[in-house]
Every structure is written in C-alpha cells, then in structure tokens.
Coordinates of N, CA and C in Angstrom, one line a residue:
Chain A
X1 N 14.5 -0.7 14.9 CA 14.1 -1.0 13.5 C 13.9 0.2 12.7
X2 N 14.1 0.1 11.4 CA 14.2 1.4 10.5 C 12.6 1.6 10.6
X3 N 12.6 2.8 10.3 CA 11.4 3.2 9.8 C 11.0 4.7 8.6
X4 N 10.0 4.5 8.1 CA 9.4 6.2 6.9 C 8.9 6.8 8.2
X5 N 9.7 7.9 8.1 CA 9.2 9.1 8.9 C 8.1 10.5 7.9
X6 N 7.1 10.4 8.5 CA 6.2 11.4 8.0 C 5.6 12.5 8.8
X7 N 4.9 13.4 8.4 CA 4.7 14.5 9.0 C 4.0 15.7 8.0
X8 N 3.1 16.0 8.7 CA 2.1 15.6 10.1 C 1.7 14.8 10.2
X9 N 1.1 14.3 10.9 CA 0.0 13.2 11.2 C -1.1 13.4 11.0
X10 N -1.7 14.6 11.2 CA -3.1 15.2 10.7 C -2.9 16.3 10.3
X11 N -4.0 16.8 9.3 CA -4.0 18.3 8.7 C -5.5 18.0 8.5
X12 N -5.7 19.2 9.0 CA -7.5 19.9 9.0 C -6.9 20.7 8.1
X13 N -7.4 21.7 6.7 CA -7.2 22.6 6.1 C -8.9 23.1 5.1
X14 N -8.7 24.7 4.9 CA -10.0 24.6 4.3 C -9.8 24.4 2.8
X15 N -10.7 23.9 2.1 CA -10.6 24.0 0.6 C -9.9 25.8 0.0
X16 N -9.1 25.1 -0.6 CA -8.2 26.5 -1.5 C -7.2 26.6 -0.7
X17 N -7.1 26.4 0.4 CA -5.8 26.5 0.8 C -4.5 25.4 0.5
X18 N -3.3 25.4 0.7 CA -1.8 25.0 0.4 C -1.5 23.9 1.6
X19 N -1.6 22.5 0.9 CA -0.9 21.5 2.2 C 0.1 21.3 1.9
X20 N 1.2 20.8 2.6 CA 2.5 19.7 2.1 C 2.7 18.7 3.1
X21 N 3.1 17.5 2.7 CA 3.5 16.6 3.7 C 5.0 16.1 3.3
X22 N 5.7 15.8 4.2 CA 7.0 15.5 4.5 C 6.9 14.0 4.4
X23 N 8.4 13.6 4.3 CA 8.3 11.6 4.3 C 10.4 11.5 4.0
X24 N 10.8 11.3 5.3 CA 11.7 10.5 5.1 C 12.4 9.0 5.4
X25 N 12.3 8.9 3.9 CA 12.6 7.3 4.4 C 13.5 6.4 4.4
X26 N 13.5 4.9 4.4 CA 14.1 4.2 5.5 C 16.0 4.5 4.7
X27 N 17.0 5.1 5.4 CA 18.1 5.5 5.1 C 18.7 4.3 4.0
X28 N 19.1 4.6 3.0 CA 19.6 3.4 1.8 C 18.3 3.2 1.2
X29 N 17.2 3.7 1.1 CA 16.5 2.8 0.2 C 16.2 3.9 -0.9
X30 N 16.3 3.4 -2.3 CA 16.7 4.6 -4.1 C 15.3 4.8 -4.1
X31 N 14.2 4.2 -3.8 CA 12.8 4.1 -3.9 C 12.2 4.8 -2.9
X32 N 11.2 5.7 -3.5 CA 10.2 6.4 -2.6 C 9.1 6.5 -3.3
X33 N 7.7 6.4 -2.7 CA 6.3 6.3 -2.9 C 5.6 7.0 -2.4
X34 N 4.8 7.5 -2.9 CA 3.6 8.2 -2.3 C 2.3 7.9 -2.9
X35 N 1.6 7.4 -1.8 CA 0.3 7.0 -2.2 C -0.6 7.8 -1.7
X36 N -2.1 7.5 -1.7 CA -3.3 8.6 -1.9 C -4.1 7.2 -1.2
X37 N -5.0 6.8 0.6 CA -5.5 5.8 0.7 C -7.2 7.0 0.8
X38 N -8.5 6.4 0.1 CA -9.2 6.9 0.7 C -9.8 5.9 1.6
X39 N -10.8 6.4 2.4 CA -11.3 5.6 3.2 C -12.2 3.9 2.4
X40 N -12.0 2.8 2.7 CA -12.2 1.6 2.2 C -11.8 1.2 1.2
X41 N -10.6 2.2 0.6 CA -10.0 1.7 -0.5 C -8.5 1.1 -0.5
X42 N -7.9 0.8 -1.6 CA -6.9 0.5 -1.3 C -5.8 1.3 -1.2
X43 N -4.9 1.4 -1.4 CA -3.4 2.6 -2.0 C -3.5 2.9 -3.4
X44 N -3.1 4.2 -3.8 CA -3.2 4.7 -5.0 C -2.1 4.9 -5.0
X45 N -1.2 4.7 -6.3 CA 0.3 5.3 -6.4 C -0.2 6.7 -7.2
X46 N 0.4 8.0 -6.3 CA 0.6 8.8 -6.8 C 1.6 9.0 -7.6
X47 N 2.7 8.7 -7.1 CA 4.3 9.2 -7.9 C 5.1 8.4 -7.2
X48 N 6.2 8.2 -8.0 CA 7.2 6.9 -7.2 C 8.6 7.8 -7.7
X49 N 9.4 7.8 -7.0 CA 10.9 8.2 -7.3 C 11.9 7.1 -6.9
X50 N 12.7 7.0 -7.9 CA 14.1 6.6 -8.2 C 15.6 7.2 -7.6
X51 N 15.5 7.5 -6.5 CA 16.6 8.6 -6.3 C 16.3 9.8 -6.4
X52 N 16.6 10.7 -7.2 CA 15.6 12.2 -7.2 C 14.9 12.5 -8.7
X53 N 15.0 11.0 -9.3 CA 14.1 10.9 -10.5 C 12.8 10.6 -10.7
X54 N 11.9 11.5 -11.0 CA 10.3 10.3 -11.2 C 10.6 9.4 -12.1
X55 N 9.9 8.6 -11.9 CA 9.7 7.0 -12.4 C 8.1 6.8 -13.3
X56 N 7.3 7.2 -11.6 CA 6.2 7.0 -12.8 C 5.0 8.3 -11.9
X57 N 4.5 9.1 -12.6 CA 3.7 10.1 -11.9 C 2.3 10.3 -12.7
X58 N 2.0 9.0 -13.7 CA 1.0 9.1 -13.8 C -0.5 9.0 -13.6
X59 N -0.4 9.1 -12.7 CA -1.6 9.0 -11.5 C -1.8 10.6 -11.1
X60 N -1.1 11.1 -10.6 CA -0.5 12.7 -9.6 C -1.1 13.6 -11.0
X61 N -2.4 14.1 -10.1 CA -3.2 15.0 -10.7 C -2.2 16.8 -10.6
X62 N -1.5 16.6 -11.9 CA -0.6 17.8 -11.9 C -0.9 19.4 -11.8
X63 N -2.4 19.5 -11.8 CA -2.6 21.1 -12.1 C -2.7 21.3 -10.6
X64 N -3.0 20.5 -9.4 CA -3.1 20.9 -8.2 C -1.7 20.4 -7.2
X65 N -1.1 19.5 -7.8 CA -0.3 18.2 -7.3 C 1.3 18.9 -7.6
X66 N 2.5 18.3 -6.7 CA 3.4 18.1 -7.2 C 4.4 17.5 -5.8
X67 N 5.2 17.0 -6.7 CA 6.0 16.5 -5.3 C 7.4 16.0 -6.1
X68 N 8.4 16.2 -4.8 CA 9.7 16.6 -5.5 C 11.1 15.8 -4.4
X69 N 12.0 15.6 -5.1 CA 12.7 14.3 -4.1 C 14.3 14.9 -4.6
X70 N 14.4 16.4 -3.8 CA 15.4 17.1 -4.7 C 16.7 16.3 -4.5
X71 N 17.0 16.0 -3.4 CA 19.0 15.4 -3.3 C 18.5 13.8 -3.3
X72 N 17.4 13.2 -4.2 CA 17.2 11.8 -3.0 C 17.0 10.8 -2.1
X73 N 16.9 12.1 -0.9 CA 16.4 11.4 0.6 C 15.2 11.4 0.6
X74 N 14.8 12.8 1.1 CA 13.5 12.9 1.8 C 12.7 13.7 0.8
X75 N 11.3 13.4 0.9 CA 10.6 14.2 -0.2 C 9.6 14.8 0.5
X76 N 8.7 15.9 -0.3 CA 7.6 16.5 -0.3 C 6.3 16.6 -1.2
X77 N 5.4 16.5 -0.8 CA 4.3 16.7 -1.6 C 3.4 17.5 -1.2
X78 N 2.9 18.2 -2.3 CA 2.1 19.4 -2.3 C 0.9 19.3 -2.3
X79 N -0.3 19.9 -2.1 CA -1.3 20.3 -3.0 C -1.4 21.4 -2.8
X80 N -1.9 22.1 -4.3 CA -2.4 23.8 -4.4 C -3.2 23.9 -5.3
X81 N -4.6 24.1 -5.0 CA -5.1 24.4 -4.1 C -6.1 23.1 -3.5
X82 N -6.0 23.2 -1.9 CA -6.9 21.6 -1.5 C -8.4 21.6 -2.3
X83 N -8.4 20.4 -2.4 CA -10.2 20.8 -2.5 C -10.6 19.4 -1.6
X84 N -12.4 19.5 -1.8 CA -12.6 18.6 -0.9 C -12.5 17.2 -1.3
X85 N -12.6 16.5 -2.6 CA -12.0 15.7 -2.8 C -10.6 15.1 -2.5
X86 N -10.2 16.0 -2.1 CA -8.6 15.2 -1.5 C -8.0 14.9 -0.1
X87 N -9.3 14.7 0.7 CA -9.5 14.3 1.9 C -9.3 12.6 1.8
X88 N -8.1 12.4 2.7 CA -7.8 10.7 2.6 C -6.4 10.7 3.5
X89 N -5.8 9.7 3.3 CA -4.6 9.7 4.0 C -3.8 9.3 3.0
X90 N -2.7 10.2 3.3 CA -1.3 10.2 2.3 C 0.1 9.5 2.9
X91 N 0.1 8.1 2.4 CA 1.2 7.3 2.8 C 2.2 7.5 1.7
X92 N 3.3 7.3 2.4 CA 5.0 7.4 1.8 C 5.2 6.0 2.1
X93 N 6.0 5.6 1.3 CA 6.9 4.3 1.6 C 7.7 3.9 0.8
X94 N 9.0 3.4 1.4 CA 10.1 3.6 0.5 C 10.6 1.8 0.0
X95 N 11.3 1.4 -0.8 CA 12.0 0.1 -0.8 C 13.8 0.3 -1.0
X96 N 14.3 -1.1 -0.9 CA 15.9 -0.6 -1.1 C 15.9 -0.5 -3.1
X97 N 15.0 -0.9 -3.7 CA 15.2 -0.3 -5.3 C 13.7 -0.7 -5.7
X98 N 13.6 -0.6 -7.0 CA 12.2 -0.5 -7.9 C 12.5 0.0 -9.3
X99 N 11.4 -0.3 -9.9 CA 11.1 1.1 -11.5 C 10.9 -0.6 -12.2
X100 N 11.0 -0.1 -13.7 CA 10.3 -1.0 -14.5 C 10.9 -2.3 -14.3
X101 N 12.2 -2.0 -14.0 CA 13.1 -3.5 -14.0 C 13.4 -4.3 -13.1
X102 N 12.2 -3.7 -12.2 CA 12.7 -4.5 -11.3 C 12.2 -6.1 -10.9
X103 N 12.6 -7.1 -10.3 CA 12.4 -8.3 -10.1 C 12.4 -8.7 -8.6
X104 N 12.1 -9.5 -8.3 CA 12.1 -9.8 -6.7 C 11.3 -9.6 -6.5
X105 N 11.0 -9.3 -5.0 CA 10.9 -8.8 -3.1 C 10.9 -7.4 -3.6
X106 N 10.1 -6.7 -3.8 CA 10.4 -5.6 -3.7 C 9.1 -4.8 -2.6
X107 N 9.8 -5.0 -1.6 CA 8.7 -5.1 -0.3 C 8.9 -3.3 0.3
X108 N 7.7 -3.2 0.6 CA 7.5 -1.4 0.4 C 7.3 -1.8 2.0
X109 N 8.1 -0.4 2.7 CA 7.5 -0.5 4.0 C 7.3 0.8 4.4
X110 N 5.8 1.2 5.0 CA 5.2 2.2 5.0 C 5.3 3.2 5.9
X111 N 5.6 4.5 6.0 CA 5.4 5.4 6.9 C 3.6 5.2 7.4
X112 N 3.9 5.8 8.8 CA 2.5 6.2 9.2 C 1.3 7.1 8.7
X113 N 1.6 7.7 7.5 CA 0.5 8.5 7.3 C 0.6 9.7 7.5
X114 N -0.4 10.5 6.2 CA -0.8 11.7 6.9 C -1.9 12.1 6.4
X115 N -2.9 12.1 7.9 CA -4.2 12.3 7.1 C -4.7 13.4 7.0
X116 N -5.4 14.0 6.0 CA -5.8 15.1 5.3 C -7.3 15.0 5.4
X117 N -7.8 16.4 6.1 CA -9.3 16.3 6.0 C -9.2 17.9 6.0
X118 N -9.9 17.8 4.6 CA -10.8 19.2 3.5 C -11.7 19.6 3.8
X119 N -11.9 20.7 4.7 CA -13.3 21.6 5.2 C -13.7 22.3 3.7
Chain B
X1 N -8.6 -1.1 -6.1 CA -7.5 -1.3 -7.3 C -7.7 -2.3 -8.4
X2 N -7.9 -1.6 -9.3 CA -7.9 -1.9 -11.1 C -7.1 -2.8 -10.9
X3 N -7.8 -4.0 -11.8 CA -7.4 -5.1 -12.1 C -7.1 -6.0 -11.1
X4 N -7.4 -6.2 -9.9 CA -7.5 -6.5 -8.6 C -8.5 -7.0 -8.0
X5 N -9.3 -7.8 -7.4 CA -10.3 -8.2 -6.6 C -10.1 -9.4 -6.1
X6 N -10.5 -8.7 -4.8 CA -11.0 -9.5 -3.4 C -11.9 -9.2 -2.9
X7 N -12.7 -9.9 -1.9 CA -14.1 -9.6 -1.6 C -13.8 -8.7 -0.2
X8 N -15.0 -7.6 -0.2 CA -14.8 -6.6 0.6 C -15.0 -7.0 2.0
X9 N -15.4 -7.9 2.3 CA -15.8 -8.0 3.4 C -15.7 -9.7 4.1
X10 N -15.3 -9.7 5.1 CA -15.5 -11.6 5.6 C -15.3 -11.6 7.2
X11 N -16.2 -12.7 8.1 CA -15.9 -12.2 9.3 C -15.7 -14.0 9.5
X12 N -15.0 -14.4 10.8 CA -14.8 -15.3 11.2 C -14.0 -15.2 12.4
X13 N -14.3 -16.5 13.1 CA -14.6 -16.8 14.6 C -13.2 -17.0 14.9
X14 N -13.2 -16.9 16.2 CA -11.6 -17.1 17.2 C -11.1 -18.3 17.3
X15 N -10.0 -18.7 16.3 CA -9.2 -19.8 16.4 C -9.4 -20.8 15.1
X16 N -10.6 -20.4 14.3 CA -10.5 -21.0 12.8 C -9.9 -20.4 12.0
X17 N -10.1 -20.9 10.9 CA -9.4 -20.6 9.5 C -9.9 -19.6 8.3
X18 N -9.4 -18.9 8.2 CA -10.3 -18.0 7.2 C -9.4 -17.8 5.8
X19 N -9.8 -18.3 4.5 CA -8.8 -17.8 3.0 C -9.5 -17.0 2.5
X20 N -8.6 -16.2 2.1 CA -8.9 -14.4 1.5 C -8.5 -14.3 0.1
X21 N -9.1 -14.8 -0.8 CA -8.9 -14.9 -2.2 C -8.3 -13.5 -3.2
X22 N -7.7 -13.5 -4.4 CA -7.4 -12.7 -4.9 C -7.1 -13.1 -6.1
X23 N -7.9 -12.1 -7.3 CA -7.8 -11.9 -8.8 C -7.0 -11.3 -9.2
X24 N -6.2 -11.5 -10.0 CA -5.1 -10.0 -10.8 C -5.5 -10.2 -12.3
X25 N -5.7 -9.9 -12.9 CA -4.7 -9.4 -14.4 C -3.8 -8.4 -14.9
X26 N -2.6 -8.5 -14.8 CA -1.9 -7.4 -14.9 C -0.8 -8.2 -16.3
X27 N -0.2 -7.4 -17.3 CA 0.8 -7.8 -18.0 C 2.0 -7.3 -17.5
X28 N 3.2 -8.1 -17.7 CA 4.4 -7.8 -16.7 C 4.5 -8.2 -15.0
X29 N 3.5 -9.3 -14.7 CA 3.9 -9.8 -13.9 C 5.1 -9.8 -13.1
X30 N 5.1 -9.6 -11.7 CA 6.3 -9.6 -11.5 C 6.1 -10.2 -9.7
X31 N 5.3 -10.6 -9.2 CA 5.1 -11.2 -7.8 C 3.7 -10.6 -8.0
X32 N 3.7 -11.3 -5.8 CA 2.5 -11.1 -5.3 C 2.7 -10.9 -4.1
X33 N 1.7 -9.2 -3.6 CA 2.5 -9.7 -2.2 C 0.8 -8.8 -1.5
X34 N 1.2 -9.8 -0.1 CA 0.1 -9.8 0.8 C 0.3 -8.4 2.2
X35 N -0.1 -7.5 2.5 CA -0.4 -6.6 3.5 C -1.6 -6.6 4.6
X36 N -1.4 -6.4 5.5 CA -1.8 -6.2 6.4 C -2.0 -4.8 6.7
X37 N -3.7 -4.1 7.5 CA -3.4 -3.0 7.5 C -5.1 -3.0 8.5
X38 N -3.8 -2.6 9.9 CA -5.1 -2.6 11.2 C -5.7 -1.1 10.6
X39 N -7.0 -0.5 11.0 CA -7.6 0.4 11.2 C -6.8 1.9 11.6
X40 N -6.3 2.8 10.8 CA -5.6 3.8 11.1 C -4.4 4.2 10.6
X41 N -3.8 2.7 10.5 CA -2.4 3.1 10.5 C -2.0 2.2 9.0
X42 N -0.6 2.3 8.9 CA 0.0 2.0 7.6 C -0.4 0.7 7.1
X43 N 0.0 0.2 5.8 CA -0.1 -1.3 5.5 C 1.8 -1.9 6.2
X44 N 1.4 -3.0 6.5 CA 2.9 -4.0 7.0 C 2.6 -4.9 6.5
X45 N 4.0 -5.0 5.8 CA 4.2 -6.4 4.8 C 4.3 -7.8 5.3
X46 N 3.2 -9.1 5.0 CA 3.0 -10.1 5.1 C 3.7 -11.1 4.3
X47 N 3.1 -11.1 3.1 CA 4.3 -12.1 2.3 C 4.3 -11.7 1.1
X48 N 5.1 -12.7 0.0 CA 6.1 -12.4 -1.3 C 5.7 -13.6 -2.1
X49 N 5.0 -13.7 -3.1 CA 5.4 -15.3 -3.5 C 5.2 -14.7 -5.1
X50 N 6.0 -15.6 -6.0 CA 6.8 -15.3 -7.2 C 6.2 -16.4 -8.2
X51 N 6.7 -17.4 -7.4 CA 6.8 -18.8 -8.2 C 5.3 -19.6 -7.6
X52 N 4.3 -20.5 -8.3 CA 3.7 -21.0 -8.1 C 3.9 -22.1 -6.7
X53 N 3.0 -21.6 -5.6 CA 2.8 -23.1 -4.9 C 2.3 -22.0 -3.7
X54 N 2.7 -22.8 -2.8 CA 2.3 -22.5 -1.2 C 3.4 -22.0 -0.1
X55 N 3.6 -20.6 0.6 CA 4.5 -20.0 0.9 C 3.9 -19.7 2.5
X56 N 4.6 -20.3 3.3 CA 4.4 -20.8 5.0 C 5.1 -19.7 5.9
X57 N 4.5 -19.0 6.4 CA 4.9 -18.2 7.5 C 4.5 -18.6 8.7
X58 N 4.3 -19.2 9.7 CA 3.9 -19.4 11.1 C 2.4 -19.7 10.8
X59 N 1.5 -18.7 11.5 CA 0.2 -18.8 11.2 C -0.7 -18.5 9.6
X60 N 0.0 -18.2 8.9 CA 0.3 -17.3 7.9 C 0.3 -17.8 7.0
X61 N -0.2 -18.2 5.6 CA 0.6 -18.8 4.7 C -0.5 -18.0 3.1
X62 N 0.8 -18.4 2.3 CA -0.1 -17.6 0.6 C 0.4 -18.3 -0.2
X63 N -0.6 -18.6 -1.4 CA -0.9 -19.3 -2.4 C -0.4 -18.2 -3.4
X64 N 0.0 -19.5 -5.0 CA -0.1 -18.6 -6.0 C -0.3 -19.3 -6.7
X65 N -0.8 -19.2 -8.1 CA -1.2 -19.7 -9.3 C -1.2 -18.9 -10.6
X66 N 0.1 -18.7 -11.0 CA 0.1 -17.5 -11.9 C -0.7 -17.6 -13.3
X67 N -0.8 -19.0 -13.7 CA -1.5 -19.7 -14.7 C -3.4 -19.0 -14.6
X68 N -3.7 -19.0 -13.5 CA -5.0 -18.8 -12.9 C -5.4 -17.2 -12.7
X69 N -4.1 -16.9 -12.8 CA -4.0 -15.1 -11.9 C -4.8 -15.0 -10.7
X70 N -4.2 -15.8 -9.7 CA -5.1 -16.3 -8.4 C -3.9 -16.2 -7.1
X71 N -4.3 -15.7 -6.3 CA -3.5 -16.0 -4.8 C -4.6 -15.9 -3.5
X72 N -4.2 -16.4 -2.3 CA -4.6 -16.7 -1.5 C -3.9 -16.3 -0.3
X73 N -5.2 -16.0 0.8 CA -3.8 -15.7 2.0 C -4.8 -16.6 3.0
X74 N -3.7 -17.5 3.7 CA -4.9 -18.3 4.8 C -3.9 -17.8 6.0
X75 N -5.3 -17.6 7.1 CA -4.8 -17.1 8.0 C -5.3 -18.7 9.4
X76 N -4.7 -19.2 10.1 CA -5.0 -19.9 10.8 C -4.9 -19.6 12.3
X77 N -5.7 -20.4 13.2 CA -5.5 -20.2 14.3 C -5.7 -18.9 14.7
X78 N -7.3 -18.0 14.0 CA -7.8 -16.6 14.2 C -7.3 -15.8 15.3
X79 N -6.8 -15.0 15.6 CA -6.8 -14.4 16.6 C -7.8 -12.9 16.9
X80 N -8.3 -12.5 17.8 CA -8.9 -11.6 17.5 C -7.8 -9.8 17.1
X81 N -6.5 -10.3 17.2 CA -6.0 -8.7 16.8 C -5.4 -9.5 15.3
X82 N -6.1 -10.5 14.9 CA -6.1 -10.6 13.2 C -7.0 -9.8 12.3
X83 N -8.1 -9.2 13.4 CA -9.0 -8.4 13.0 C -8.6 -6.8 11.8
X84 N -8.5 -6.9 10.7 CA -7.7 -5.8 9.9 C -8.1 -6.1 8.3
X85 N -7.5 -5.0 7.3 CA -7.6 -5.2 6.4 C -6.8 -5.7 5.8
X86 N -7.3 -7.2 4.9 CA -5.7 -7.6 3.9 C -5.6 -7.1 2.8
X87 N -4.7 -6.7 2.1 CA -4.6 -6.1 0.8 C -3.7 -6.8 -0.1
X88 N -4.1 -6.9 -1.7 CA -3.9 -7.9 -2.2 C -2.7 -6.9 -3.7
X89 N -1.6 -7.4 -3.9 CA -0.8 -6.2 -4.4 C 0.0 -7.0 -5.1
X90 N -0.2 -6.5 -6.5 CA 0.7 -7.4 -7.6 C 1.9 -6.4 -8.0
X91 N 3.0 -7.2 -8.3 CA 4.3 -5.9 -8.9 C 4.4 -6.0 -9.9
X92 N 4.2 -5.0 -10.7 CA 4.8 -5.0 -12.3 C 5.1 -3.7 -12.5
X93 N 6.6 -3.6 -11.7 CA 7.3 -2.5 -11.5 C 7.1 -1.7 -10.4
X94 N 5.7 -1.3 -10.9 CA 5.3 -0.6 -9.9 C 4.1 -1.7 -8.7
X95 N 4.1 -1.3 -7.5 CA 3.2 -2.1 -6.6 C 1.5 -1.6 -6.4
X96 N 0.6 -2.6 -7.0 CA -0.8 -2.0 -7.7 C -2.1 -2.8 -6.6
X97 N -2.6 -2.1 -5.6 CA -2.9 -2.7 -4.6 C -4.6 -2.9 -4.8
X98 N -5.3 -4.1 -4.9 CA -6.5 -4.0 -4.3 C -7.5 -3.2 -3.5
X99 N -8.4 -3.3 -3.1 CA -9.3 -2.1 -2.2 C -8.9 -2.8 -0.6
X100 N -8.8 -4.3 -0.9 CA -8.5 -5.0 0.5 C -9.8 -5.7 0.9
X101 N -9.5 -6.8 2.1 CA -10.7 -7.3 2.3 C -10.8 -7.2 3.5
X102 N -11.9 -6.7 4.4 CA -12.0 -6.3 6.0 C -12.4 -7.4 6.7
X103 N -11.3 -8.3 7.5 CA -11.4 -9.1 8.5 C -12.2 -8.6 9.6
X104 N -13.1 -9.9 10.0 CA -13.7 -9.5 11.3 C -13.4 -10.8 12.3
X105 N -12.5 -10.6 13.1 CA -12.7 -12.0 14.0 C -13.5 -12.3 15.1
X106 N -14.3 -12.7 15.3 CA -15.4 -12.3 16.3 C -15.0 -14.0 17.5
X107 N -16.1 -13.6 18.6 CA -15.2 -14.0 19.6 C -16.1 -15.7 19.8

C-alpha cells in the first residue's frame, strides 16, 4: 500500500536553533499538506501545495516558517529560528488533487509525523 | 479547529454503541469527512459523506445534515482498539479539522 514518507520521526532541538522536516508523498498525488498537530488538538493547515505551487499558506507563520515543494514531489519545511512554542508534531499528507475547486473525496492520507520537541 | 465542535471527551463500554456528534459552520461547503487517530501516530481516513443521509461502513457508519451543519459518526459493536481520537473535518477546498473527540472503550 502507498504511503507519505516523512523524516525524522523525532527531533529534540534547542530554542534558536534550525529544524527541517522531509515528506514524500504518495507518488501521483498534485496535493501536498503540511500540518502543525499540538498535543489534544486537532491539525492545523500550515501550507498546502498544488504541484510546486502554494495554494494556501495562510496560516505558516512566515518570519520563522517556510516550506517549499521545488519539482512537485517531495517537500521541506523549515523553521528558523525554533522556539518553544513550536513543539508539536508535524504531519504531511498528500491527496491525488485539491485547492479551491475542488469537489469530492478529497481524502488526505497522512504520513507518520514528525515530532518536534523545543528545549 | 475553528468553526468545528465535538465534545472532547466520551468513554464507553465493550461492545455498545457510542455517537460522536459534530458542528460546522463553514461557507463553501464542500463534504465531511470522519478520521481516526490512535495515540502517536497519524489520522486514517474513515468516511466521506456529501449529500444528506446515513453512510454505512461495516461497524462504522456517518450521518449528515447539511441543513443543520451537523454529522455524526456511530461506532457499533465497541471494540477496545476503537479506543482513539475521532476527528471531525469539513472541505471547503481546503480540509479544516476539529480538536477531535477522545474515545475511551473500557472493558
């Protein structure tokens, strides 16, 4: 079965320092997500891409944030610099399409995570 | 998740019935869909429902009422590894998720 590949699985880092997480997902799908879960909450859409277009990134706190989906496939996301607020786990998940027009099923299926914990 | 609620918390016994309600108001409607998400790991997709009525999966099944901005997920025949969070996620373009509600199946 297909699956979002992500990476790491865990990052310990101290505040001020540089994370990134990896996320490739399920091969054919134009749609990639990145969400923000903290503990008892639900998913937060960070940024969503269209192929290597943002769609919608207004959520993605840009002075520390960025994340980039250069050929399409696989993406990255940043932070610089961590702080302790951004301790949570950072899910990727992709569909086979999305953005404003879309209709259907548009059923997101999630990488495992990567959780982030801010000393 | 804004404009979203379900109740945070519900526990029930091995082998009954438990419904997990959910509010939306969103403009641009565009479905409703139900997640599952054990302790740790990612959300896995449950169900889709569009059009008003009742949508039957095995043990599984979800309401909708778009008139109401209302859905439902009934879970039947408890099992204890139903034990998890459901998460309640409306599409209007983009997928806008609830906080979730924390199943407890107890024995």
């Amino acid at each position: 079965e297909a699956e979002v590949a992500q990476s790491p699985r865990y990052k310990i880092t101290e505040k001020s320092q540089a994370v990134a997480f990896w996320c490739d997902p399920i091969s054919g799908h134009a749609t990639l997500y990145w969400y923000r879960q903290i503990l008892g909450q639900g998913p937060e859409l960070l940024v969503q891409f269209q192929d290597e277009s943002v769609v919608d990134d207004s959520q993605l706190p840009k002075d520390r944030f960025s994340a980039e989906r250069l050929k399409g496939v696989d993406s990255t996301l940043k932070i610089q610099p961590a702080e302790l607020g951004d301790s949570a786990m950072y899910l990727c998940a992709s569909s086979p399409w999305g953005g404003s027009q879309s209709s259907g099923a548009n059923v997101l299926t999630f990488g495992a995570g990567s959780r982030l914990t801010v000393l | 998740g804004q404009n979203i609620d379900q109740p945070t918390e519900m526990t029930a016994t091995e082998g009954a019935i438990v419904q997990i309600n959910c509010t939306y108001q969103t403009s641009g409607f565009n479905g409703l869909f139900w997640y599952q998400q054990h302790a740790g790991e990612a959300p896995t997709f449950l169900s889709y429902n569009v059009l008003d009525g009742l949508e039957e999966k095995g043990r599984f099944s979800s309401f909708l009422s778009r008139s109401k901005g209302y859905s439902y997920l009934l879970l039947k025949e408890l099992q204890m590894k139903d034990s998890a969070s459901y998460l309640c996620a409306e599409n209007a373009g983009k997928s806008t998720f609830g906080d979730g509600t924390t199943l407890t199946v107890k024995p």
